[in-house]
């Protein structure tokens, strides 16, 4: 094992860091789809819809440099394939984000420089097809029970109570966007979220916005987009939803952690390049979600430590403000530095032994898979 020492103020003792595990959202991208009255076409964007932009590349490069600085005493000074593993969803924007991130994290040095004019080196990014990806792409496809839960959520009193204050606003938005109210209020169809996302992308890149897209309107739409994400993985039967979605990633993280404590382990850092829905599903499964949409390059950290007494602990951090260090998160029922055994016990309710068996508990019917709308991500 190779460790670095960190002074842990809430423990008042020195700990050895064994593993750093991170899940981040890709960088800035173009819209994923248009709405009927949109002013701009897909051809107005140089690479089309859903693609990483130069801003997004720079954001991920900066995040990579930040991680290099944060863990400078832990990671080797140069890239070592045995120390790092990075996996991405099968989307251009997440694959490219991973590549830009690695450029900032491991710029070539010394003998690793293969071209003095290009201070970059290729580092493998591992990818699974979307149909096989059950830990990063949420909501996972082909899950009839989750589709049922989405329909139940939309009809639940808990959801309707949150949606009701926006009904007048949605009627106005229907007149502006070309969608009917029924489509917009069905937040699991993602049309409302996608309208906000499209306008946000256009504003970031100085495209002309519709006259009705005022700051007040954008603020309300952002809250509705956040409500869409919450309704997707929370609000109603959150535990069961988490077992079918975010709990799959929780289980993968727990396996990564348990693998890291083996004496034969050489891995120091695992990185997952994914989406806002990935972070949302994970944080809601852990009951640490702050109710806000994860911004571009938002990053969830897990750090595994070995205490002086030989026991292990897990700490969590979340970076959604690029001007500050990530802030600590506490798993409900535990301390900020959570003993590994307790961490595993607390997350166990959202981990199922046989996901495919859970999947087979219901027959498919109309649900999120029939929305014909890409989750913003």
Coordinates of C-alpha atoms in Angstrom, one line a residue:
X1 CA 0.0 0.0 0.0
X2 CA 1.0 3.6 -0.5
X3 CA -0.7 6.2 1.6
X4 CA -0.6 9.9 2.4
X5 CA -1.2 11.3 5.8
X6 CA -4.0 13.8 6.4
X7 CA -4.8 15.6 9.7
X8 CA -8.4 15.0 10.4
X9 CA -9.6 17.8 12.6
X10 CA -12.8 16.2 13.8
X11 CA -10.9 13.1 14.8
X12 CA -7.9 14.9 16.1
X13 CA -5.7 12.1 14.8
X14 CA -3.7 11.2 11.8
X15 CA -5.3 8.9 9.2
X16 CA -4.0 7.1 6.1
X17 CA -5.8 7.7 2.9
X18 CA -6.2 4.5 0.9
X19 CA -8.7 5.3 -1.9
X20 CA -10.3 8.3 -3.5
X21 CA -13.4 7.7 -5.5
X22 CA -15.1 10.4 -7.5
X23 CA -18.2 10.8 -9.7
X24 CA -18.5 13.9 -11.7
X25 CA -20.9 15.5 -14.2
X26 CA -19.5 16.3 -17.6
X27 CA -18.6 19.9 -18.5
X28 CA -20.7 22.5 -20.4
X29 CA -22.5 21.1 -23.4
X30 CA -25.0 22.1 -26.1
X31 CA -28.7 21.4 -25.6
X32 CA -30.0 17.9 -25.9
X33 CA -33.2 18.8 -27.8
X34 CA -35.4 21.7 -28.9
X35 CA -38.9 22.7 -28.0
X36 CA -41.5 23.6 -30.7
X37 CA -41.1 27.3 -30.7
X38 CA -37.3 27.4 -30.2
X39 CA -35.4 30.2 -32.0
X40 CA -32.4 28.1 -32.8
X41 CA -31.9 24.8 -34.7
X42 CA -29.5 22.0 -34.0
X43 CA -27.5 23.2 -37.0
X44 CA -26.8 26.4 -35.1
X45 CA -24.5 24.5 -32.8
X46 CA -21.1 23.6 -34.4
X47 CA -21.2 19.9 -33.3
X48 CA -25.0 19.5 -32.9
X49 CA -27.0 18.6 -29.8
X50 CA -25.6 17.0 -26.6
X51 CA -22.0 17.8 -27.3
X52 CA -19.2 19.0 -25.1
X53 CA -18.2 22.6 -25.8
X54 CA -14.8 24.3 -25.4
X55 CA -16.1 25.8 -22.2
X56 CA -16.8 22.2 -21.0
X57 CA -13.4 21.0 -22.0
X58 CA -11.8 23.8 -20.0
X59 CA -14.0 23.1 -17.0
X60 CA -13.0 19.5 -16.9
X61 CA -9.3 20.4 -17.4
X62 CA -9.6 22.7 -14.4
X63 CA -11.2 20.0 -12.3
X64 CA -8.4 17.6 -13.2
X65 CA -5.8 20.2 -12.1
X66 CA -7.7 20.8 -8.9
X67 CA -7.7 17.1 -8.1
X68 CA -4.0 16.9 -8.8
X69 CA -3.4 19.7 -6.3
X70 CA -5.8 18.3 -3.7
X71 CA -4.1 14.8 -3.8
X72 CA -0.6 15.8 -4.7
X73 CA 0.8 13.9 -1.7
X74 CA -1.2 10.9 -2.4
X75 CA -1.1 10.3 -6.2
X76 CA 2.2 9.6 -7.9
X77 CA 3.7 12.6 -9.7
X78 CA 3.2 10.9 -13.0
X79 CA 0.6 8.6 -14.5
X80 CA 0.7 5.0 -13.3
X81 CA -1.9 2.8 -14.9
X82 CA -2.1 0.6 -11.7
X83 CA -3.2 3.5 -9.6
X84 CA -6.1 4.8 -11.6
X85 CA -9.3 3.5 -13.3
X86 CA -11.7 5.8 -15.1
X87 CA -15.1 4.8 -16.5
X88 CA -17.5 6.8 -18.5
X89 CA -21.0 6.5 -19.8
X90 CA -21.3 5.9 -23.6
X91 CA -21.9 9.5 -24.5
X92 CA -19.6 11.8 -26.5
X93 CA -19.8 14.5 -23.8
X94 CA -18.9 12.2 -20.9
X95 CA -16.1 10.5 -22.8
X96 CA -14.6 13.8 -23.9
X97 CA -15.0 15.2 -20.3
X98 CA -13.0 12.2 -19.0
X99 CA -10.3 12.9 -21.5
X100 CA -10.1 16.6 -20.7
X101 CA -10.1 15.8 -17.0
X102 CA -7.2 13.4 -17.3
X103 CA -5.3 16.0 -19.3
X104 CA -5.4 18.2 -16.2
X105 CA -4.8 15.4 -13.7
X106 CA -1.9 13.7 -15.4
X107 CA 0.1 15.9 -17.8
X108 CA 3.1 14.0 -19.0
X109 CA 6.4 14.6 -17.3
X110 CA 9.9 13.5 -18.0
X111 CA 10.1 10.3 -19.9
X112 CA 6.3 10.3 -20.4
X113 CA 6.6 13.3 -22.7
X114 CA 6.2 11.8 -26.2
X115 CA 5.8 15.1 -28.1
X116 CA 7.3 18.3 -26.5
X117 CA 4.7 20.4 -28.4
X118 CA 1.8 18.5 -26.9
X119 CA 1.9 18.2 -23.1
X120 CA -0.8 15.6 -23.1
X121 CA -0.8 11.8 -23.0
X122 CA -3.4 9.2 -23.9
X123 CA -5.0 7.5 -20.9
X124 CA -7.6 4.8 -21.3
X125 CA -11.2 5.6 -20.5
X126 CA -13.4 2.5 -20.0
X127 CA -16.9 2.4 -21.4
X128 CA -19.9 0.1 -21.4
X129 CA -22.7 0.3 -23.9
X130 CA -25.8 2.0 -22.4
X131 CA -27.7 -1.3 -22.5
X132 CA -25.1 -2.9 -20.2
X133 CA -24.4 0.1 -18.0
X134 CA -26.2 -0.4 -14.6
X135 CA -24.1 1.8 -12.4
X136 CA -23.7 5.2 -14.2
X137 CA -26.6 5.7 -16.6
X138 CA -29.7 6.6 -14.8
X139 CA -32.5 6.0 -15.1
X140 CA -31.5 2.6 -16.3
X141 CA -33.3 1.3 -19.3
X142 CA -35.8 -1.6 -19.4
X143 CA -36.9 -1.4 -15.8
X144 CA -40.7 -1.8 -15.8
X145 CA -41.1 -1.4 -12.0
X146 CA -39.3 1.9 -12.1
X147 CA -41.6 3.0 -14.9
X148 CA -44.5 2.2 -12.7
X149 CA -43.1 4.1 -9.8
X150 CA -42.7 7.2 -12.0
X151 CA -46.4 7.1 -12.9
X152 CA -47.3 6.5 -9.3
X153 CA -45.1 9.4 -8.3
X154 CA -46.9 11.8 -10.7
X155 CA -50.2 10.8 -9.2
X156 CA -49.1 11.0 -5.6
X157 CA -50.3 13.7 -3.2
X158 CA -46.7 14.4 -2.2
X159 CA -45.7 15.3 -5.8
X160 CA -49.0 17.1 -6.7
X161 CA -48.6 19.3 -3.6
X162 CA -45.2 20.4 -4.9
X163 CA -46.4 20.9 -8.4
X164 CA -49.6 22.8 -7.7
X165 CA -48.0 26.2 -7.1
X166 CA -46.6 26.1 -10.6
X167 CA -49.8 25.2 -12.5
X168 CA -50.5 28.8 -13.5
X169 CA -46.9 29.2 -14.6
X170 CA -47.1 26.0 -16.7
X171 CA -50.1 27.3 -18.5
X172 CA -48.2 30.4 -19.5
X173 CA -45.2 28.3 -20.5
X174 CA -47.4 26.1 -22.7
X175 CA -48.5 29.2 -24.6
X176 CA -44.8 30.2 -25.1
X177 CA -43.2 26.9 -25.9
X178 CA -45.8 25.1 -28.1
X179 CA -46.4 22.2 -25.7
X180 CA -49.7 21.6 -24.0
X181 CA -50.0 21.8 -20.2
X182 CA -50.5 18.1 -19.8
X183 CA -47.1 17.5 -21.4
X184 CA -45.4 20.1 -19.3
X185 CA -46.8 19.0 -15.9
X186 CA -45.8 15.4 -16.6
X187 CA -42.3 16.1 -15.3
X188 CA -41.2 12.5 -15.8
X189 CA -41.5 13.2 -19.6
X190 CA -38.6 15.8 -19.1
X191 CA -40.1 18.4 -21.5
X192 CA -40.1 21.1 -18.9
X193 CA -36.6 20.2 -17.8
X194 CA -35.4 20.2 -21.4
X195 CA -36.9 23.7 -22.1
X196 CA -35.0 25.1 -19.2
X197 CA -31.8 23.3 -20.2
X198 CA -32.0 24.5 -23.8
X199 CA -32.5 28.1 -22.7
X200 CA -29.7 27.8 -20.1
X201 CA -27.3 26.5 -22.8
X202 CA -28.3 29.3 -25.1
X203 CA -27.7 32.0 -22.4
X204 CA -24.3 30.6 -21.5
X205 CA -23.2 30.8 -25.2
X206 CA -24.8 34.2 -25.8
X207 CA -27.5 33.0 -28.2
X208 CA -30.6 35.2 -28.4
X209 CA -33.3 34.1 -26.0
X210 CA -37.1 34.5 -26.5
X211 CA -38.5 37.7 -25.1
X212 CA -40.5 35.8 -22.5
X213 CA -37.4 34.0 -21.1
X214 CA -36.9 36.6 -18.3
X215 CA -34.7 36.1 -15.3
X216 CA -37.9 35.4 -13.2
X217 CA -39.1 32.8 -15.7
X218 CA -35.7 31.1 -15.8
X219 CA -35.7 31.0 -12.0
X220 CA -39.1 29.2 -11.9
X221 CA -38.0 26.9 -14.6
X222 CA -34.9 26.0 -12.8
X223 CA -37.0 25.1 -9.7
X224 CA -39.2 22.9 -11.9
X225 CA -36.2 21.2 -13.4
X226 CA -34.9 20.4 -9.9
X227 CA -38.4 19.1 -9.0
X228 CA -38.2 16.9 -12.1
X229 CA -34.9 15.4 -10.8
X230 CA -36.3 14.9 -7.3
X231 CA -39.5 13.3 -8.6
X232 CA -37.3 10.9 -10.7
X233 CA -35.5 9.4 -7.8
X234 CA -37.2 10.7 -4.7
X235 CA -40.4 12.3 -3.2
X236 CA -42.4 9.0 -3.4
X237 CA -41.1 5.5 -2.5
X238 CA -37.6 6.8 -2.5
X239 CA -36.2 3.6 -1.0
X240 CA -37.6 1.4 -3.7
X241 CA -36.5 3.8 -6.5
X242 CA -33.0 3.8 -5.0
X243 CA -32.9 0.0 -5.0
X244 CA -33.6 0.1 -8.7
X245 CA -31.4 3.0 -9.6
X246 CA -28.9 4.9 -7.4
X247 CA -28.5 1.9 -5.1
X248 CA -26.7 0.1 -7.9
X249 CA -24.0 2.8 -7.9
X250 CA -23.9 2.7 -4.1
X251 CA -23.2 -1.0 -4.3
X252 CA -20.5 -0.5 -6.9
X253 CA -18.8 2.1 -4.6
X254 CA -19.0 -0.2 -1.6
X255 CA -17.4 -3.0 -3.7
X256 CA -14.6 -0.5 -4.8
X257 CA -14.0 0.4 -1.1
X258 CA -13.9 -3.2 0.1
X259 CA -11.5 -4.1 -2.7
X260 CA -9.2 -1.2 -1.8
X261 CA -8.6 -2.5 1.8
X262 CA -7.1 -5.7 0.4
X263 CA -3.3 -5.8 0.9
X264 CA -2.9 -6.6 -2.8
X265 CA -4.7 -3.4 -3.9
X266 CA -2.7 -0.9 -5.9
X267 CA -5.6 1.3 -7.0
X268 CA -5.5 4.8 -5.5
X269 CA -8.2 6.6 -7.4
X270 CA -11.4 5.6 -9.3
X271 CA -13.2 8.1 -11.4
X272 CA -16.6 8.0 -13.0
X273 CA -17.6 10.4 -15.7
X274 CA -21.3 10.7 -15.9
X275 CA -24.4 13.0 -15.6
X276 CA -26.4 15.2 -13.3
X277 CA -28.9 12.3 -13.1
X278 CA -26.1 10.0 -11.9
X279 CA -25.2 12.4 -9.1
X280 CA -28.8 13.0 -8.3
X281 CA -29.6 9.2 -8.1
X282 CA -26.6 8.6 -6.0
X283 CA -27.2 11.4 -3.5
X284 CA -30.9 10.6 -3.1
X285 CA -30.0 7.0 -2.5
X286 CA -27.6 8.2 0.3
X287 CA -30.1 10.8 1.5
X288 CA -27.6 13.7 1.0
X289 CA -29.2 15.5 -1.9
X290 CA -29.4 19.3 -1.5
X291 CA -32.4 19.8 -3.7
X292 CA -30.5 21.6 -6.5
X293 CA -29.5 20.5 -10.0
X294 CA -25.9 19.4 -10.0
X295 CA -24.1 22.0 -12.2
X296 CA -21.6 21.1 -14.9
X297 CA -18.5 19.4 -13.5
X298 CA -20.2 18.9 -10.1
X299 CA -18.1 16.2 -8.3
X300 CA -19.0 13.8 -5.5
X301 CA -16.0 12.6 -3.5
X302 CA -15.6 9.5 -1.4
X303 CA -12.3 9.1 0.6
X304 CA -11.4 5.9 2.4
X305 CA -9.1 6.2 5.4
X306 CA -7.4 3.8 7.7
X307 CA -7.4 5.0 11.3
X308 CA -4.5 4.6 13.8
X309 CA -6.4 1.7 15.4
X310 CA -6.5 -0.1 12.1
X311 CA -10.2 0.5 11.4
X312 CA -11.5 2.1 8.3
X313 CA -13.7 5.2 7.7
X314 CA -15.4 6.8 4.8
X315 CA -15.7 10.6 4.3
X316 CA -17.8 12.3 1.6
X317 CA -17.4 15.7 0.0
X318 CA -19.3 17.5 -2.8
X319 CA -17.8 20.1 -5.0
X320 CA -20.4 22.2 -6.9
X321 CA -18.8 25.6 -6.4
X322 CA -15.6 25.9 -8.4
X323 CA -14.4 28.8 -6.3
X324 CA -14.3 26.7 -3.1
X325 CA -13.0 23.4 -1.8
X326 CA -15.7 20.7 -1.7
X327 CA -17.8 20.8 1.4
X328 CA -18.2 17.8 3.7
X329 CA -21.3 15.6 3.6
X330 CA -22.6 13.4 6.4
X331 CA -24.4 10.2 5.9
X332 CA -27.6 10.4 8.0
X333 CA -27.1 8.3 11.1
X334 CA -23.3 8.6 11.1
X335 CA -20.5 11.1 11.8
X336 CA -18.7 13.0 9.0
X337 CA -16.0 10.4 9.3
X338 CA -18.2 7.3 9.1
X339 CA -16.8 3.9 10.2
X340 CA -16.8 1.6 7.2
X341 CA -18.8 -1.1 8.9
X342 CA -21.5 1.5 9.9
X343 CA -21.4 3.1 6.5
X344 CA -22.0 -0.3 4.9
X345 CA -24.9 -1.0 7.3
X346 CA -26.6 2.3 6.7
X347 CA -26.5 2.0 2.9
X348 CA -27.6 -1.6 2.9
X349 CA -31.4 -0.9 2.6
X350 CA -30.9 0.6 -0.9
X351 CA -28.8 -2.4 -2.1
X352 CA -30.6 -5.4 -3.6
X353 CA -29.1 -8.8 -4.0
X354 CA -30.6 -9.5 -7.4
X355 CA -31.5 -6.4 -9.5
X356 CA -32.9 -8.5 -12.3
X357 CA -35.3 -10.2 -9.9
X358 CA -36.5 -6.8 -8.7
X359 CA -36.9 -5.8 -12.3
X360 CA -39.1 -8.8 -13.1
X361 CA -41.6 -8.0 -10.4
X362 CA -43.8 -6.0 -12.7
X363 CA -44.9 -6.1 -16.3
X364 CA -43.9 -3.2 -18.6
X365 CA -46.4 -0.5 -19.5
X366 CA -46.2 3.2 -20.5
X367 CA -43.5 5.0 -18.4
X368 CA -40.4 7.0 -18.7
X369 CA -39.1 4.8 -21.5
X370 CA -42.0 6.0 -23.7
X371 CA -41.2 9.7 -23.2
X372 CA -39.2 10.0 -26.4
X373 CA -37.1 12.6 -24.7
X374 CA -33.5 12.4 -23.6
X375 CA -32.9 13.2 -20.0
X376 CA -30.9 16.4 -20.0
X377 CA -27.9 14.8 -18.2

